[in-house]
PDB file of C-alpha atoms in Angstrom:
ATOM      1  CA  MET A   1      18.469 145.380 189.080  1.00 56.00           C
ATOM      2  CA  PRO A   2      15.370 143.214 188.523  1.00 62.00           C
ATOM      3  CA  THR A   3      14.546 142.045 185.028  1.00 91.00           C
ATOM      4  CA  VAL A   4      11.323 140.781 183.528  1.00 98.00           C
ATOM      5  CA  ALA A   5      11.184 138.242 180.715  1.00 97.00           C
ATOM      6  CA  ILE A   6       8.366 138.992 178.290  1.00 98.00           C
ATOM      7  CA  THR A   7       7.335 136.310 175.832  1.00 98.00           C
ATOM      8  CA  GLU A   8       5.461 138.010 173.017  1.00 98.00           C
ATOM      9  CA  PHE A   9       3.227 135.885 170.806  1.00 98.00           C
ATOM     10  CA  THR A  10       2.926 137.707 167.523  1.00 98.00           C
ATOM     11  CA  ASP A  11       2.890 137.490 163.742  1.00 98.00           C
ATOM     12  CA  PRO A  12       4.370 139.904 161.191  1.00 98.00           C
ATOM     13  CA  GLY A  13       1.120 139.914 159.219  1.00 98.00           C
ATOM     14  CA  CYS A  14      -1.249 140.701 162.087  1.00 98.00           C
ATOM     15  CA  PRO A  15      -2.698 144.231 161.864  1.00 97.00           C
ATOM     16  CA  PHE A  16      -3.570 144.220 165.567  1.00 97.00           C
ATOM     17  CA  ALA A  17       0.024 143.402 166.509  1.00 98.00           C
ATOM     18  CA  PHE A  18       1.179 146.234 164.266  1.00 98.00           C
ATOM     19  CA  SER A  19      -1.403 148.557 165.822  1.00 98.00           C
ATOM     20  CA  ALA A  20      -0.018 147.666 169.263  1.00 98.00           C
ATOM     21  CA  GLU A  21       3.576 148.617 168.416  1.00 98.00           C
ATOM     22  CA  PRO A  22       3.253 152.003 170.189  1.00 98.00           C
ATOM     23  CA  HIS A  23       2.676 150.205 173.504  1.00 98.00           C
ATOM     24  CA  ARG A  24       5.722 147.986 173.035  1.00 98.00           C
ATOM     25  CA  LEU A  25       7.884 150.960 172.142  1.00 98.00           C
ATOM     26  CA  ARG A  26       6.733 152.844 175.234  1.00 98.00           C
ATOM     27  CA  LEU A  27       7.667 149.888 177.451  1.00 98.00           C
ATOM     28  CA  ARG A  28      11.105 149.747 175.860  1.00 98.00           C
ATOM     29  CA  TRP A  29      11.616 153.472 176.448  1.00 98.00           C
ATOM     30  CA  LEU A  30      10.427 153.416 180.054  1.00 98.00           C
ATOM     31  CA  PHE A  31      12.192 150.259 181.232  1.00 98.00           C
ATOM     32  CA  GLY A  32      14.976 149.587 178.720  1.00 97.00           C
ATOM     33  CA  ASP A  33      17.237 146.614 179.412  1.00 96.00           C
ATOM     34  CA  GLN A  34      15.221 145.636 182.472  1.00 97.00           C
ATOM     35  CA  LEU A  35      12.857 143.943 180.016  1.00 98.00           C
ATOM     36  CA  GLU A  36      13.949 140.906 178.021  1.00 97.00           C
ATOM     37  CA  PHE A  37      11.607 140.380 175.087  1.00 97.00           C
ATOM     38  CA  SER A  38      11.370 137.030 173.320  1.00 96.00           C
ATOM     39  CA  GLU A  39       9.196 136.842 170.213  1.00 97.00           C
ATOM     40  CA  ARG A  40       7.285 133.672 169.361  1.00 98.00           C
ATOM     41  CA  MET A  41       5.581 133.350 166.000  1.00 98.00           C
ATOM     42  CA  VAL A  42       1.883 132.472 165.947  1.00 98.00           C
ATOM     43  CA  GLY A  43       1.746 131.563 162.249  1.00 98.00           C
ATOM     44  CA  LEU A  44      -1.658 132.907 161.261  1.00 97.00           C
ATOM     45  CA  ALA A  45      -1.771 131.536 157.717  1.00 96.00           C
ATOM     46  CA  ASP A  46       0.363 128.941 155.945  1.00 96.00           C
ATOM     47  CA  THR A  47      -1.053 129.843 152.533  1.00 96.00           C
ATOM     48  CA  ARG A  48      -3.112 132.555 150.893  1.00 96.00           C
ATOM     49  CA  GLN A  49      -5.890 130.017 150.491  1.00 95.00           C
ATOM     50  CA  ASP A  50      -6.169 129.773 154.284  1.00 94.00           C
ATOM     51  CA  TYR A  51      -7.486 133.331 154.340  1.00 94.00           C
ATOM     52  CA  LEU A  52      -9.712 132.884 151.296  1.00 93.00           C
ATOM     53  CA  ASP A  53     -11.300 129.828 152.902  1.00 92.00           C
ATOM     54  CA  LYS A  54     -12.313 132.087 155.789  1.00 91.00           C
ATOM     55  CA  GLY A  55     -13.795 134.642 153.404  1.00 92.00           C
ATOM     56  CA  PHE A  56     -10.986 137.108 154.032  1.00 93.00           C
ATOM     57  CA  THR A  57     -10.493 138.850 150.676  1.00 95.00           C
ATOM     58  CA  PRO A  58      -8.176 141.710 149.652  1.00 96.00           C
ATOM     59  CA  GLU A  59     -11.160 144.046 149.784  1.00 96.00           C
ATOM     60  CA  LYS A  60     -11.989 143.001 153.352  1.00 96.00           C
ATOM     61  CA  ALA A  61      -8.342 143.365 154.337  1.00 95.00           C
ATOM     62  CA  ALA A  62      -8.289 146.910 152.945  1.00 96.00           C
ATOM     63  CA  LYS A  63     -11.469 147.802 154.826  1.00 96.00           C
ATOM     64  CA  GLY A  64      -9.949 146.368 157.985  1.00 96.00           C
ATOM     65  CA  ALA A  65      -6.783 148.414 157.518  1.00 96.00           C
ATOM     66  CA  GLU A  66      -8.858 151.556 157.049  1.00 97.00           C
ATOM     67  CA  SER A  67     -10.780 150.888 160.260  1.00 97.00           C
ATOM     68  CA  LEU A  68      -7.718 149.993 162.343  1.00 97.00           C
ATOM     69  CA  ALA A  69      -5.694 152.953 161.081  1.00 97.00           C
ATOM     70  CA  ALA A  70      -8.525 155.281 162.057  1.00 97.00           C
ATOM     71  CA  LYS A  71      -8.925 153.665 165.488  1.00 97.00           C
ATOM     72  CA  PHE A  72      -5.310 153.118 166.548  1.00 97.00           C
ATOM     73  CA  GLY A  73      -3.385 155.655 164.474  1.00 97.00           C
ATOM     74  CA  MET A  74      -0.741 153.435 162.869  1.00 98.00           C
ATOM     75  CA  PRO A  75       0.044 154.045 159.177  1.00 98.00           C
ATOM     76  CA  MET A  76      -1.414 151.379 156.896  1.00 98.00           C
ATOM     77  CA  SER A  77      -2.013 151.291 153.182  1.00 97.00           C
ATOM     78  CA  GLU A  78      -5.766 151.253 152.689  1.00 95.00           C
ATOM     79  CA  GLU A  79      -5.694 150.130 149.043  1.00 95.00           C
ATOM     80  CA  PRO A  80      -6.707 146.539 148.198  1.00 95.00           C
ATOM     81  CA  LYS A  81      -3.706 144.341 147.415  1.00 96.00           C
ATOM     82  CA  PRO A  82      -3.552 141.672 144.699  1.00 95.00           C
ATOM     83  CA  ALA A  83      -3.954 139.005 147.408  1.00 95.00           C
ATOM     84  CA  VAL A  84      -4.142 138.493 151.152  1.00 95.00           C
ATOM     85  CA  ALA A  85      -0.628 137.345 151.940  1.00 97.00           C
ATOM     86  CA  ALA A  86       0.195 134.233 153.921  1.00 97.00           C
ATOM     87  CA  THR A  87       2.258 134.926 157.032  1.00 98.00           C
ATOM     88  CA  VAL A  88       4.130 131.719 157.828  1.00 98.00           C
ATOM     89  CA  THR A  89       6.969 132.346 155.362  1.00 98.00           C
ATOM     90  CA  ALA A  90       7.724 135.669 157.056  1.00 98.00           C
ATOM     91  CA  CYS A  91       7.432 133.955 160.448  1.00 98.00           C
ATOM     92  CA  ARG A  92      10.012 131.446 159.228  1.00 98.00           C
ATOM     93  CA  ALA A  93      12.355 134.297 158.291  1.00 98.00           C
ATOM     94  CA  VAL A  94      12.058 135.793 161.776  1.00 98.00           C
ATOM     95  CA  VAL A  95      12.752 132.425 163.412  1.00 98.00           C
ATOM     96  CA  ALA A  96      15.734 131.860 161.108  1.00 98.00           C
ATOM     97  CA  ALA A  97      17.158 135.192 162.228  1.00 98.00           C
ATOM     98  CA  ARG A  98      16.626 134.191 165.855  1.00 98.00           C
ATOM     99  CA  GLN A  99      18.503 130.934 165.258  1.00 98.00           C
ATOM    100  CA  HIS A 100      21.522 132.527 163.596  1.00 98.00           C
ATOM    101  CA  ALA A 101      21.578 136.276 164.349  1.00 98.00           C
ATOM    102  CA  THR A 102      19.505 136.812 167.474  1.00 97.00           C
ATOM    103  CA  GLU A 103      20.121 140.542 167.607  1.00 97.00           C
ATOM    104  CA  LYS A 104      18.487 140.877 164.176  1.00 98.00           C
ATOM    105  CA  GLN A 105      15.286 138.996 165.026  1.00 98.00           C
ATOM    106  CA  TRP A 106      13.222 141.923 166.230  1.00 97.00           C
ATOM    107  CA  PRO A 107      14.579 144.446 163.684  1.00 98.00           C
ATOM    108  CA  LEU A 108      13.665 141.996 160.916  1.00 98.00           C
ATOM    109  CA  LEU A 109      10.188 141.460 162.359  1.00 98.00           C
ATOM    110  CA  ARG A 110       9.685 145.201 162.582  1.00 98.00           C
ATOM    111  CA  ARG A 111      10.839 145.835 159.021  1.00 98.00           C
ATOM    112  CA  LEU A 112       8.632 143.066 157.655  1.00 98.00           C
ATOM    113  CA  ARG A 113       5.663 144.702 159.372  1.00 98.00           C
ATOM    114  CA  HIS A 114       6.612 148.116 158.061  1.00 98.00           C
ATOM    115  CA  LEU A 115       6.832 146.891 154.480  1.00 98.00           C
ATOM    116  CA  HIS A 116       3.714 144.735 154.666  1.00 98.00           C
ATOM    117  CA  PHE A 117       1.467 147.479 155.990  1.00 98.00           C
ATOM    118  CA  ALA A 118       2.976 150.024 153.613  1.00 97.00           C
ATOM    119  CA  GLY A 119       1.882 147.960 150.614  1.00 95.00           C
ATOM    120  CA  PRO A 120       4.144 145.052 149.515  1.00 97.00           C
ATOM    121  CA  LEU A 121       2.886 141.515 150.002  1.00 97.00           C
ATOM    122  CA  LEU A 122       4.376 139.850 153.058  1.00 98.00           C
ATOM    123  CA  ASP A 123       4.810 136.476 151.356  1.00 97.00           C
ATOM    124  CA  ASP A 124       6.601 137.916 148.319  1.00 97.00           C
ATOM    125  CA  PRO A 125      10.220 136.670 148.490  1.00 98.00           C
ATOM    126  CA  GLN A 126      11.397 140.145 147.488  1.00 98.00           C
ATOM    127  CA  THR A 127       9.706 141.659 150.548  1.00 98.00           C
ATOM    128  CA  ILE A 128      11.689 139.332 152.796  1.00 98.00           C
ATOM    129  CA  ARG A 129      14.908 140.051 150.910  1.00 98.00           C
ATOM    130  CA  ASP A 130      14.338 143.802 151.148  1.00 98.00           C
ATOM    131  CA  ALA A 131      13.651 143.548 154.884  1.00 98.00           C
ATOM    132  CA  ALA A 132      16.795 141.478 155.394  1.00 98.00           C
ATOM    133  CA  SER A 133      18.964 143.982 153.544  1.00 98.00           C
ATOM    134  CA  PHE A 134      17.494 146.893 155.500  1.00 98.00           C
ATOM    135  CA  VAL A 135      18.460 145.377 158.863  1.00 98.00           C
ATOM    136  CA  GLY A 136      21.923 144.293 157.747  1.00 98.00           C
ATOM    137  CA  LEU A 137      21.339 140.631 156.947  1.00 98.00           C
ATOM    138  CA  ASP A 138      22.513 138.973 153.760  1.00 98.00           C
ATOM    139  CA  PRO A 139      19.298 137.991 151.913  1.00 98.00           C
ATOM    140  CA  ASP A 140      20.850 134.852 150.424  1.00 98.00           C
ATOM    141  CA  GLU A 141      22.135 133.772 153.815  1.00 98.00           C
ATOM    142  CA  LEU A 142      18.737 134.344 155.411  1.00 98.00           C
ATOM    143  CA  GLU A 143      17.093 132.296 152.667  1.00 98.00           C
ATOM    144  CA  ALA A 144      19.500 129.442 153.373  1.00 98.00           C
ATOM    145  CA  TRP A 145      18.749 129.621 157.103  1.00 98.00           C
ATOM    146  CA  MET A 146      15.028 129.516 156.347  1.00 98.00           C
ATOM    147  CA  GLY A 147      15.504 126.198 154.553  1.00 98.00           C
ATOM    148  CA  GLU A 148      17.146 124.451 157.499  1.00 98.00           C
ATOM    149  CA  GLU A 149      15.312 121.695 159.356  1.00 98.00           C
ATOM    150  CA  ALA A 150      16.232 123.284 162.687  1.00 98.00           C
ATOM    151  CA  THR A 151      14.497 126.499 161.634  1.00 98.00           C
ATOM    152  CA  GLU A 152      11.346 124.625 160.668  1.00 98.00           C
ATOM    153  CA  ARG A 153      11.331 122.746 163.973  1.00 98.00           C
ATOM    154  CA  ALA A 154      11.752 125.982 165.912  1.00 98.00           C
ATOM    155  CA  LEU A 155       8.945 127.631 163.941  1.00 98.00           C
ATOM    156  CA  ARG A 156       6.554 124.750 164.594  1.00 98.00           C
ATOM    157  CA  GLU A 157       7.510 124.825 168.288  1.00 98.00           C
ATOM    158  CA  ASP A 158       6.585 128.512 168.357  1.00 98.00           C
ATOM    159  CA  MET A 159       3.246 127.750 166.757  1.00 98.00           C
ATOM    160  CA  LEU A 160       2.553 124.966 169.263  1.00 98.00           C
ATOM    161  CA  MET A 161       3.402 127.283 172.161  1.00 98.00           C
ATOM    162  CA  ALA A 162       1.020 129.858 170.731  1.00 98.00           C
ATOM    163  CA  ARG A 163      -1.716 127.214 170.840  1.00 98.00           C
ATOM    164  CA  ASP A 164      -1.096 126.314 174.480  1.00 98.00           C
ATOM    165  CA  PRO A 165      -2.129 129.389 176.504  1.00 98.00           C
ATOM    166  CA  THR A 166      -1.548 129.568 180.235  1.00 97.00           C
ATOM    167  CA  PRO A 167      -4.455 128.862 182.612  1.00 97.00           C
ATOM    168  CA  ALA A 168      -4.628 132.592 183.347  1.00 97.00           C
ATOM    169  CA  ALA A 169      -4.883 133.386 179.646  1.00 98.00           C
ATOM    170  CA  LEU A 170      -7.552 130.710 179.213  1.00 98.00           C
ATOM    171  CA  ALA A 171      -9.646 132.547 181.788  1.00 97.00           C
ATOM    172  CA  LEU A 172      -9.850 135.418 179.272  1.00 97.00           C
ATOM    173  CA  LYS A 173     -11.168 133.571 176.247  1.00 96.00           C
ATOM    174  CA  ASP A 174     -12.472 136.757 174.658  1.00 97.00           C
ATOM    175  CA  LYS A 175      -8.791 137.655 174.213  1.00 98.00           C
ATOM    176  CA  LEU A 176      -7.964 134.309 172.562  1.00 98.00           C
ATOM    177  CA  ALA A 177      -8.894 132.686 169.251  1.00 97.00           C
ATOM    178  CA  SER A 178     -10.386 129.250 168.757  1.00 96.00           C
ATOM    179  CA  THR A 179      -8.518 126.663 166.697  1.00 95.00           C
ATOM    180  CA  PRO A 180      -9.827 124.043 164.228  1.00 91.00           C
ATOM    181  CA  GLU A 181      -8.875 121.402 166.813  1.00 91.00           C
ATOM    182  CA  ASN A 182     -11.383 122.909 169.283  1.00 93.00           C
ATOM    183  CA  GLY A 183      -8.589 124.445 171.301  1.00 96.00           C
ATOM    184  CA  TRP A 184      -7.412 127.990 171.903  1.00 98.00           C
ATOM    185  CA  ARG A 185      -4.477 130.082 170.761  1.00 98.00           C
ATOM    186  CA  TYR A 186      -3.038 133.424 171.687  1.00 98.00           C
ATOM    187  CA  THR A 187      -4.125 136.359 169.565  1.00 98.00           C
ATOM    188  CA  CYS A 188      -1.529 138.913 168.509  1.00 98.00           C
ATOM    189  CA  PRO A 189       0.038 140.432 170.417  1.00 98.00           C
ATOM    190  CA  SER A 190      -0.129 138.441 173.653  1.00 98.00           C
ATOM    191  CA  TYR A 191       2.400 138.946 176.445  1.00 98.00           C
ATOM    192  CA  GLU A 192       3.501 136.555 179.164  1.00 98.00           C
ATOM    193  CA  PHE A 193       5.493 138.288 181.935  1.00 98.00           C
ATOM    194  CA  ARG A 194       7.845 136.289 184.186  1.00 97.00           C
ATOM    195  CA  THR A 195      10.552 137.099 186.704  1.00 97.00           C
ATOM    196  CA  ALA A 196      13.437 135.007 188.023  1.00 94.00           C
ATOM    197  CA  ASP A 197      11.677 134.551 191.369  1.00 93.00           C
ATOM    198  CA  GLY A 198       8.617 133.019 189.715  1.00 94.00           C
ATOM    199  CA  ALA A 199       6.222 135.954 189.529  1.00 95.00           C
ATOM    200  CA  ALA A 200       4.064 135.751 186.407  1.00 96.00           C
ATOM    201  CA  PHE A 201       1.317 137.681 184.665  1.00 97.00           C
ATOM    202  CA  SER A 202      -0.646 136.794 181.521  1.00 98.00           C
ATOM    203  CA  ALA A 203      -1.821 139.563 179.203  1.00 98.00           C
ATOM    204  CA  PRO A 204      -3.447 137.838 176.222  1.00 98.00           C
ATOM    205  CA  GLY A 205      -4.545 139.882 173.246  1.00 98.00           C
ATOM    206  CA  MET A 206      -4.052 143.545 172.498  1.00 97.00           C
ATOM    207  CA  GLN A 207      -3.856 145.658 175.653  1.00 96.00           C
ATOM    208  CA  SER A 208      -3.149 149.286 176.505  1.00 96.00           C
ATOM    209  CA  SER A 209       0.183 150.661 177.679  1.00 96.00           C
ATOM    210  CA  LEU A 210      -1.391 151.167 181.092  1.00 96.00           C
ATOM    211  CA  ALA A 211      -2.335 147.485 181.284  1.00 97.00           C
ATOM    212  CA  TYR A 212       1.241 146.443 180.525  1.00 97.00           C
ATOM    213  CA  GLU A 213       2.670 148.932 183.003  1.00 97.00           C
ATOM    214  CA  THR A 214       0.242 147.599 185.616  1.00 97.00           C
ATOM    215  CA  ALA A 215       1.413 144.050 184.915  1.00 97.00           C
ATOM    216  CA  LEU A 216       5.023 145.113 185.404  1.00 97.00           C
ATOM    217  CA  ALA A 217       4.182 146.908 188.634  1.00 96.00           C
ATOM    218  CA  ASN A 218       2.683 143.663 189.936  1.00 96.00           C
ATOM    219  CA  VAL A 219       5.480 141.272 188.978  1.00 96.00           C
ATOM    220  CA  ALA A 220       8.438 143.636 189.470  1.00 96.00           C
ATOM    221  CA  PRO A 221       7.598 146.752 191.498  1.00 95.00           C
ATOM    222  CA  GLY A 222      11.303 147.535 191.829  1.00 94.00           C
ATOM    223  CA  LEU A 223      11.840 148.336 188.152  1.00 96.00           C
ATOM    224  CA  GLU A 224      13.427 151.709 187.509  1.00 96.00           C
ATOM    225  CA  ARG A 225      11.262 153.918 185.324  1.00 96.00           C
ATOM    226  CA  ARG A 226      12.754 156.366 182.843  1.00 97.00           C
ATOM    227  CA  ALA A 227      11.107 159.756 182.366  1.00 97.00           C
ATOM    228  CA  GLU A 228       9.197 160.406 179.159  1.00 97.00           C
ATOM    229  CA  PRO A 229      11.155 162.184 176.400  1.00 98.00           C
ATOM    230  CA  GLU A 230      11.281 165.966 176.514  1.00 95.00           C
ATOM    231  CA  ASP A 231      11.371 166.221 172.722  1.00 97.00           C
ATOM    232  CA  VAL A 232       9.999 164.081 169.893  1.00 98.00           C
ATOM    233  CA  THR A 233      13.395 163.930 168.213  1.00 97.00           C
ATOM    234  CA  GLU A 234      14.711 161.955 171.194  1.00 98.00           C
ATOM    235  CA  VAL A 235      12.424 159.098 170.177  1.00 98.00           C
ATOM    236  CA  LEU A 236      13.647 159.122 166.576  1.00 98.00           C
ATOM    237  CA  ALA A 237      17.298 159.225 167.624  1.00 97.00           C
ATOM    238  CA  TRP A 238      16.820 156.388 170.107  1.00 98.00           C
ATOM    239  CA  ALA A 239      14.606 154.014 168.117  1.00 97.00           C
ATOM    240  CA  GLY A 240      16.998 153.258 165.272  1.00 92.00           C
ATOM    241  CA  PHE A 241      14.218 152.670 162.714  1.00 97.00           C
ATOM    242  CA  PRO A 242      11.415 154.711 161.111  1.00 98.00           C
ATOM    243  CA  VAL A 243       8.840 155.500 163.794  1.00 98.00           C
ATOM    244  CA  ALA A 244       5.134 156.171 163.290  1.00 98.00           C
ATOM    245  CA  THR A 245       3.462 159.325 164.565  1.00 98.00           C
ATOM    246  CA  GLN A 246       1.352 157.310 167.003  1.00 98.00           C
ATOM    247  CA  GLU A 247       4.438 155.607 168.394  1.00 98.00           C
ATOM    248  CA  VAL A 248       6.069 158.958 169.086  1.00 98.00           C
ATOM    249  CA  ALA A 249       2.849 160.153 170.712  1.00 98.00           C
ATOM    250  CA  GLU A 250       2.615 157.072 172.946  1.00 98.00           C
ATOM    251  CA  VAL A 251       6.232 157.219 174.086  1.00 98.00           C
ATOM    252  CA  CYS A 252       6.025 160.948 174.801  1.00 98.00           C
ATOM    253  CA  GLY A 253       2.603 160.790 176.445  1.00 97.00           C
ATOM    254  CA  ILE A 254       1.087 163.354 174.066  1.00 98.00           C
ATOM    255  CA  SER A 255      -1.700 163.312 171.495  1.00 98.00           C
ATOM    256  CA  HIS A 256      -1.286 162.069 167.935  1.00 98.00           C
ATOM    257  CA  ASP A 257      -1.916 165.548 166.532  1.00 98.00           C
ATOM    258  CA  GLU A 258       0.596 167.150 168.884  1.00 98.00           C
ATOM    259  CA  ALA A 259       3.217 164.572 167.963  1.00 98.00           C
ATOM    260  CA  HIS A 260       2.605 165.213 164.260  1.00 98.00           C
ATOM    261  CA  GLU A 261       2.956 168.968 164.702  1.00 98.00           C
ATOM    262  CA  LYS A 262       6.153 168.631 166.718  1.00 98.00           C
ATOM    263  CA  LEU A 263       7.695 166.193 164.234  1.00 98.00           C
ATOM    264  CA  GLU A 264       7.006 168.579 161.367  1.00 98.00           C
ATOM    265  CA  ALA A 265       8.345 171.533 163.355  1.00 97.00           C
ATOM    266  CA  ALA A 266      11.528 169.587 164.143  1.00 97.00           C
ATOM    267  CA  GLY A 267      12.155 168.973 160.442  1.00 97.00           C
ATOM    268  CA  ALA A 268      11.791 165.202 160.713  1.00 98.00           C
ATOM    269  CA  VAL A 269      11.528 163.370 157.394  1.00 98.00           C
ATOM    270  CA  ALA A 270       8.156 161.762 156.719  1.00 98.00           C
ATOM    271  CA  GLU A 271       7.509 158.568 154.752  1.00 98.00           C
ATOM    272  CA  PRO A 272       3.776 158.817 153.994  1.00 98.00           C
ATOM    273  CA  VAL A 273       1.781 155.594 154.310  1.00 98.00           C
ATOM    274  CA  GLY A 274      -1.995 155.576 154.142  1.00 96.00           C
ATOM    275  CA  ARG A 275      -3.378 158.474 156.147  1.00 95.00           C
ATOM    276  CA  ASP A 276      -0.205 159.025 158.176  1.00 96.00           C
ATOM    277  CA  ALA A 277       3.569 158.468 158.097  1.00 98.00           C
ATOM    278  CA  PHE A 278       6.751 156.971 159.489  1.00 98.00           C
ATOM    279  CA  TRP A 279       9.419 159.458 160.571  1.00 98.00           C
ATOM    280  CA  THR A 280      13.205 159.627 160.691  1.00 98.00           C
ATOM    281  CA  LEU A 281      15.643 162.382 161.609  1.00 97.00           C
ATOM    282  CA  ALA A 282      16.847 164.582 158.782  1.00 93.00           C
ATOM    283  CA  ALA A 283      20.331 163.651 157.599  1.00 82.00           C
TER     284      ALA A 283
END
């Protein structure tokens, strides 16, 4: 069975990457283990001051969350926070998990996103500890891993990779971001698709599910495609973490409103965030 390696350039604090989670979840449902995801951290902000220097205030962040939630349907707190959180510390936590407990890397990244966009500050040590506990990592152990030189080297390697886009990605500069060094970096999320026989496809910046499925059809037309779920509860049972209404809608190929109605009718448990919710199966 063919497999496709997908390098995802992302950041736990990026609202666009969070808004694109429905597309990633749909790919995972449709193609399962035929896709091998590898997450690389972009590192959007080392410190809170980095954002302030760009004029990005808590009020602007809240306005941005309001706009993105309305446009893309993912649940985000729309209240101004005490600060605009730096992201590199959370990136370091994700890399530390990759170094020592690879199977926990993506669950930790997902939980950090969930918490951050629900309200807590991403760079608060307690947020990282809470995320670690939720995914079954020992918070003290994760903190120790984060302090290792090997973790820091791996994080900085990720950030360098994120600032070295492929020639194909560079042809789509409107999907990239400029750097202070007059270079370019991937925006979040950016996908690089590769197969064992050398086929490759660059998809920089946020794309639609259809764009990703088209990329896969080009690099690996032999992939087996799973049918969409027949019931919304299938998505909740399969995912293994709280799932947003829009994610259920995207995986099932139905509208946001229809997904919401079906989740309520199925007795799923809602965790309200902003104008929407995350859902889990009733115990």
